[in-house]
Amino acid sequence: MARRSDHSKEELEKLIFDTANKLVEQDGLDAMSARKVTTAIGYSPGTIYSFYDNLDELTLAVNGKTLDLIYNKLEKAISKAKSSKQAIKAIAEAYLNYAQKNINRFRALYEFNYSQESGQSLPNWYQDKVTRIFELIDAVLNRNHCGNNEQAKVLWAGIHGIAILSLSGKLDSVKVKSSKKLLENYLDIYLRGIKK
Amino acid sequence: MARRSDHSKEELEKLIFDTANKLVEQDGLDAMSARKVTTAIGYSPGTIYSFYDNLDELTLAVNGKTLDLIYNKLEKAISKAKSSKQAIKAIAEAYLNYAQKNINRFRALYEFNYSQESGQSLPNWYQDKVTRIFELIDAVLNRNHCGNNEQAKVLWAGIHGIAILSLSGKLDSVKVKSSKKLLENYLDIYLRGIKK
DNA sequence: AGCTCATTTTAAACGGCGTATAATTAGAAG
DNA sequence: CTTCTAATTATACGCCGTTTAAAATGAGCT
């Protein structure tokens, strides 16, 4: 039995959170369970419930971190770009790259069905993380591509669609040799379209 | 106990398949379980395994039917279109429409993680159903939009991305008032881009 | 030191799951 | 009416999320 002096409350919460992240990263969302997380750190399953109302909240926290990681990658990609067109390409490539190099984390975002039964929507702190990513793209597009908010949404949807398609193994089967090329193709055409 | 003369083998298989479909449609993928399907028709859980190797195969069959339903909708949409541009719009709208009106079925396509552990890829019969849909779009695009295969893939990815975005409630939160408008926007811009 | 007491942690249980197996049952064939 | 094969089930195993009561802990106090 774990002694309560082994870890402070904060330490224990971090321990649970980190372990959940590791499990998702290494073996996918399905490999993360309340029992696995807690026994891996020498505690019993019930301990989770003093930090999270239920396992969905822990999953959401993991996904929230994924969104943060993505945001950071995109931000870094933008900061390196010299032109705004380069910035768009960089951000799109960074997104695709993250998805491909962190398949388990990325898939967890979309496999996860948040409280389907209770029907409640995602908490604000989570939605904010999503919005933040979108606004990054929106800002870049609007910088000088005469883009509007709708066009940013659509651009984002396309980038995301390619990312999904490139690694789904489901609706894919459209053998994507070089998804990077597809992405370039998409951006060239779409941006050309915006410029009339 | 169900008598073996109650249903022929074929009838029983159809019964299982139809019940699985109904459960997914009505309450989502998570609501479908081997026990629910079989007890709903007066059989015991084990019966499933004389028709499907495991529950994943049944899920895949349900998703396969969804792909067929989508294919039929798209085909019908195309057949009604007068011009090829109209056909593209029609097919895209039909896809979005199906996703929104059959959320549970549509989500099941993407929530489902086919045999993650065994690592095997999707069976050919399933991949064919996917390819068939893609080829529909490919054919329409190539009819006279100077499109090539890559552009069809990308167009498809964008349409799919918008569909996902419009109903995800996950990476969404980008409040999409009228996803139909977004879609139109996307098609206008992308097609304009193709035409140089 | 010992005692009190709120807090932390666990053990146990509930109902659910997918699935493998052995035992039963049904109905056809003889 | 018996025999034999195929269909069906009962049972069991090991998971799962979650709740609950009980136990263990360690801090504050005397």
Tab-separated table of C-alpha atoms in Angstrom, chain B residues 23-193:
chain	number	residue	atom	x	y	z
B	23	LEU	CA	-27.821	-0.569	-32.298
B	24	VAL	CA	-25.066	1.447	-33.940
B	25	GLU	CA	-27.559	3.664	-35.748
B	26	GLN	CA	-29.667	4.347	-32.701
B	27	ASP	CA	-27.108	4.644	-29.933
B	28	GLY	CA	-23.661	4.702	-31.464
B	29	LEU	CA	-20.829	2.261	-31.784
B	30	ASP	CA	-20.243	1.935	-28.045
B	31	ALA	CA	-23.806	0.742	-27.572
B	32	MET	CA	-23.182	-2.295	-29.721
B	33	SER	CA	-21.884	-5.325	-27.873
B	34	ALA	CA	-21.903	-9.046	-28.496
B	35	ARG	CA	-24.216	-9.557	-25.559
B	36	LYS	CA	-26.676	-6.835	-26.563
B	37	VAL	CA	-26.908	-8.017	-30.135
B	38	THR	CA	-27.539	-11.644	-29.280
B	39	THR	CA	-29.834	-11.270	-26.303
B	40	ALA	CA	-31.911	-8.784	-28.306
B	41	ILE	CA	-32.790	-11.610	-30.672
B	42	GLY	CA	-33.157	-14.290	-28.030
B	43	TYR	CA	-29.797	-15.972	-28.454
B	44	SER	CA	-26.772	-16.205	-26.230
B	45	PRO	CA	-23.515	-14.297	-26.783
B	46	GLY	CA	-21.599	-17.266	-28.119
B	47	THR	CA	-23.818	-17.468	-31.191
B	48	ILE	CA	-22.044	-14.501	-32.744
B	49	TYR	CA	-18.873	-16.512	-33.083
B	50	SER	CA	-20.371	-18.964	-35.499
B	51	PHE	CA	-20.766	-16.106	-37.970
B	52	TYR	CA	-17.953	-13.722	-37.091
B	53	ASP	CA	-14.475	-14.523	-35.818
B	54	ASN	CA	-14.802	-11.732	-33.316
B	55	LEU	CA	-16.782	-8.601	-32.650
B	56	ASP	CA	-14.454	-6.488	-34.740
B	57	GLU	CA	-15.540	-8.397	-37.832
B	58	LEU	CA	-19.151	-7.593	-37.094
B	59	THR	CA	-18.290	-3.949	-36.566
B	60	LEU	CA	-16.412	-3.941	-39.834
B	61	ALA	CA	-19.455	-5.405	-41.568
B	62	VAL	CA	-21.622	-2.621	-40.176
B	63	ASN	CA	-19.116	-0.034	-41.331
B	64	GLY	CA	-18.987	-1.726	-44.698
B	65	LYS	CA	-22.703	-1.232	-45.041
B	66	THR	CA	-22.274	2.410	-44.165
B	67	LEU	CA	-19.778	2.738	-46.986
B	68	ASP	CA	-22.310	1.166	-49.336
B	69	LEU	CA	-25.011	3.542	-48.190
B	70	ILE	CA	-22.712	6.479	-48.733
B	71	TYR	CA	-21.731	5.202	-52.142
B	72	ASN	CA	-25.365	4.934	-53.167
B	73	LYS	CA	-26.123	8.457	-52.008
B	74	LEU	CA	-23.171	9.846	-53.903
B	75	GLU	CA	-24.050	7.945	-57.035
B	76	LYS	CA	-27.600	9.223	-56.947
B	77	ALA	CA	-26.370	12.769	-56.429
B	78	ILE	CA	-24.126	12.536	-59.460
B	79	SER	CA	-26.785	11.082	-61.682
B	80	LYS	CA	-29.006	14.082	-61.112
B	81	ALA	CA	-26.365	16.669	-61.908
B	82	LYS	CA	-26.446	18.407	-65.265
B	83	SER	CA	-22.901	19.730	-65.368
B	84	SER	CA	-19.694	18.334	-63.983
B	85	LYS	CA	-19.323	21.254	-61.643
B	86	GLN	CA	-22.806	20.580	-60.407
B	87	ALA	CA	-21.835	16.960	-59.982
B	88	ILE	CA	-18.915	17.863	-57.771
B	89	LYS	CA	-21.056	20.106	-55.653
B	90	ALA	CA	-23.772	17.518	-55.489
B	91	ILE	CA	-21.452	14.757	-54.449
B	92	ALA	CA	-19.847	16.890	-51.770
B	93	GLU	CA	-23.183	18.024	-50.427
B	94	ALA	CA	-24.468	14.487	-50.420
B	95	TYR	CA	-21.479	13.361	-48.410
B	96	LEU	CA	-21.854	16.133	-45.879
B	97	ASN	CA	-25.552	15.501	-45.728
B	98	TYR	CA	-25.121	11.844	-45.041
B	99	ALA	CA	-22.646	12.533	-42.274
B	100	GLN	CA	-24.965	14.972	-40.567
B	101	LYS	CA	-28.101	12.904	-40.890
B	102	ASN	CA	-26.450	9.663	-39.874
B	103	ILE	CA	-24.040	10.823	-37.236
B	104	ASN	CA	-23.795	7.523	-35.402
B	105	ARG	CA	-23.118	5.500	-38.497
B	106	PHE	CA	-20.666	8.069	-39.806
B	107	ARG	CA	-18.788	8.398	-36.538
B	108	ALA	CA	-18.564	4.645	-36.246
B	109	LEU	CA	-16.419	4.688	-39.375
B	110	TYR	CA	-13.809	6.774	-37.664
B	111	GLU	CA	-14.119	5.767	-34.046
B	112	PHE	CA	-13.509	2.175	-34.894
B	113	ASN	CA	-9.987	0.950	-34.362
B	114	TYR	CA	-9.621	-2.189	-36.361
B	115	SER	CA	-7.550	-4.789	-34.547
B	116	GLN	CA	-5.025	-2.354	-33.228
B	117	GLU	CA	-3.101	-5.025	-31.403
B	118	SER	CA	-2.903	-7.674	-34.117
B	119	GLY	CA	-1.702	-4.949	-36.440
B	120	GLN	CA	-3.263	-6.477	-39.499
B	121	SER	CA	-4.692	-4.196	-42.110
B	122	LEU	CA	-8.239	-3.963	-43.349
B	123	PRO	CA	-9.559	-6.817	-45.494
B	124	ASN	CA	-9.749	-6.333	-49.244
B	125	TRP	CA	-13.507	-6.350	-49.456
B	126	TYR	CA	-13.557	-3.383	-47.127
B	127	GLN	CA	-10.789	-1.485	-48.826
B	128	ASP	CA	-12.601	-1.972	-52.116
B	129	LYS	CA	-15.655	-0.249	-50.739
B	130	VAL	CA	-13.517	2.720	-49.813
B	131	THR	CA	-11.754	2.807	-53.137
B	132	ARG	CA	-15.066	2.694	-54.943
B	133	ILE	CA	-16.181	5.889	-53.243
B	134	PHE	CA	-12.962	7.626	-54.022
B	135	GLU	CA	-13.137	6.599	-57.650
B	136	LEU	CA	-16.562	8.130	-57.925
B	137	ILE	CA	-15.098	11.465	-56.985
B	138	ASP	CA	-12.076	10.908	-59.153
B	139	ALA	CA	-14.269	10.219	-62.161
B	140	VAL	CA	-16.366	13.322	-61.666
B	141	LEU	CA	-13.386	15.560	-61.179
B	142	ASN	CA	-11.628	14.236	-64.212
B	143	ARG	CA	-14.677	14.506	-66.406
B	144	ASN	CA	-13.679	17.970	-67.435
B	145	HIS	CA	-11.954	19.863	-64.743
B	146	CYS	CA	-8.467	19.089	-65.896
B	147	GLY	CA	-8.107	17.380	-62.576
B	148	ASN	CA	-5.697	14.590	-61.958
B	149	ASN	CA	-5.741	11.774	-59.477
B	150	GLU	CA	-3.860	13.723	-56.852
B	151	GLN	CA	-6.275	16.596	-57.058
B	152	ALA	CA	-9.176	14.254	-56.583
B	153	LYS	CA	-7.596	12.852	-53.470
B	154	VAL	CA	-7.066	16.300	-52.114
B	155	LEU	CA	-10.556	17.432	-52.986
B	156	TRP	CA	-11.898	14.389	-51.245
B	157	ALA	CA	-9.736	15.054	-48.201
B	158	GLY	CA	-11.083	18.581	-47.985
B	159	ILE	CA	-14.684	17.497	-48.261
B	160	HIS	CA	-14.091	14.909	-45.626
B	161	GLY	CA	-12.311	17.400	-43.398
B	162	ILE	CA	-15.268	19.735	-43.521
B	163	ALA	CA	-17.640	16.906	-42.732
B	164	ILE	CA	-15.572	15.902	-39.741
B	165	LEU	CA	-15.209	19.453	-38.572
B	166	SER	CA	-18.907	20.107	-38.917
B	167	LEU	CA	-19.918	17.434	-36.479
B	168	SER	CA	-16.903	16.567	-34.431
B	169	GLY	CA	-17.551	18.541	-31.307
B	170	LYS	CA	-13.917	17.769	-30.696
B	171	LEU	CA	-11.424	19.527	-32.846
B	172	ASP	CA	-14.360	21.617	-33.784
B	173	SER	CA	-15.631	24.247	-31.356
B	174	VAL	CA	-15.009	26.422	-34.344
B	175	LYS	CA	-18.693	27.123	-34.376
B	176	VAL	CA	-19.768	26.143	-37.823
B	177	LYS	CA	-23.085	27.801	-38.458
B	178	SER	CA	-23.573	26.643	-41.946
B	179	SER	CA	-21.258	23.903	-42.965
B	180	LYS	CA	-22.965	23.851	-46.318
B	181	LYS	CA	-21.709	27.363	-46.932
B	182	LEU	CA	-18.230	26.346	-45.893
B	183	LEU	CA	-18.381	23.521	-48.326
B	184	GLU	CA	-19.491	25.774	-51.148
B	185	ASN	CA	-16.734	28.168	-50.287
B	186	TYR	CA	-14.233	25.362	-50.370
B	187	LEU	CA	-15.370	24.003	-53.700
B	188	ASP	CA	-15.494	27.413	-55.349
B	189	ILE	CA	-12.014	28.281	-54.259
B	190	TYR	CA	-10.473	24.909	-54.924
B	191	LEU	CA	-12.012	24.490	-58.349
B	192	ARG	CA	-11.030	28.016	-59.260
B	193	GLY	CA	-7.500	27.142	-58.204
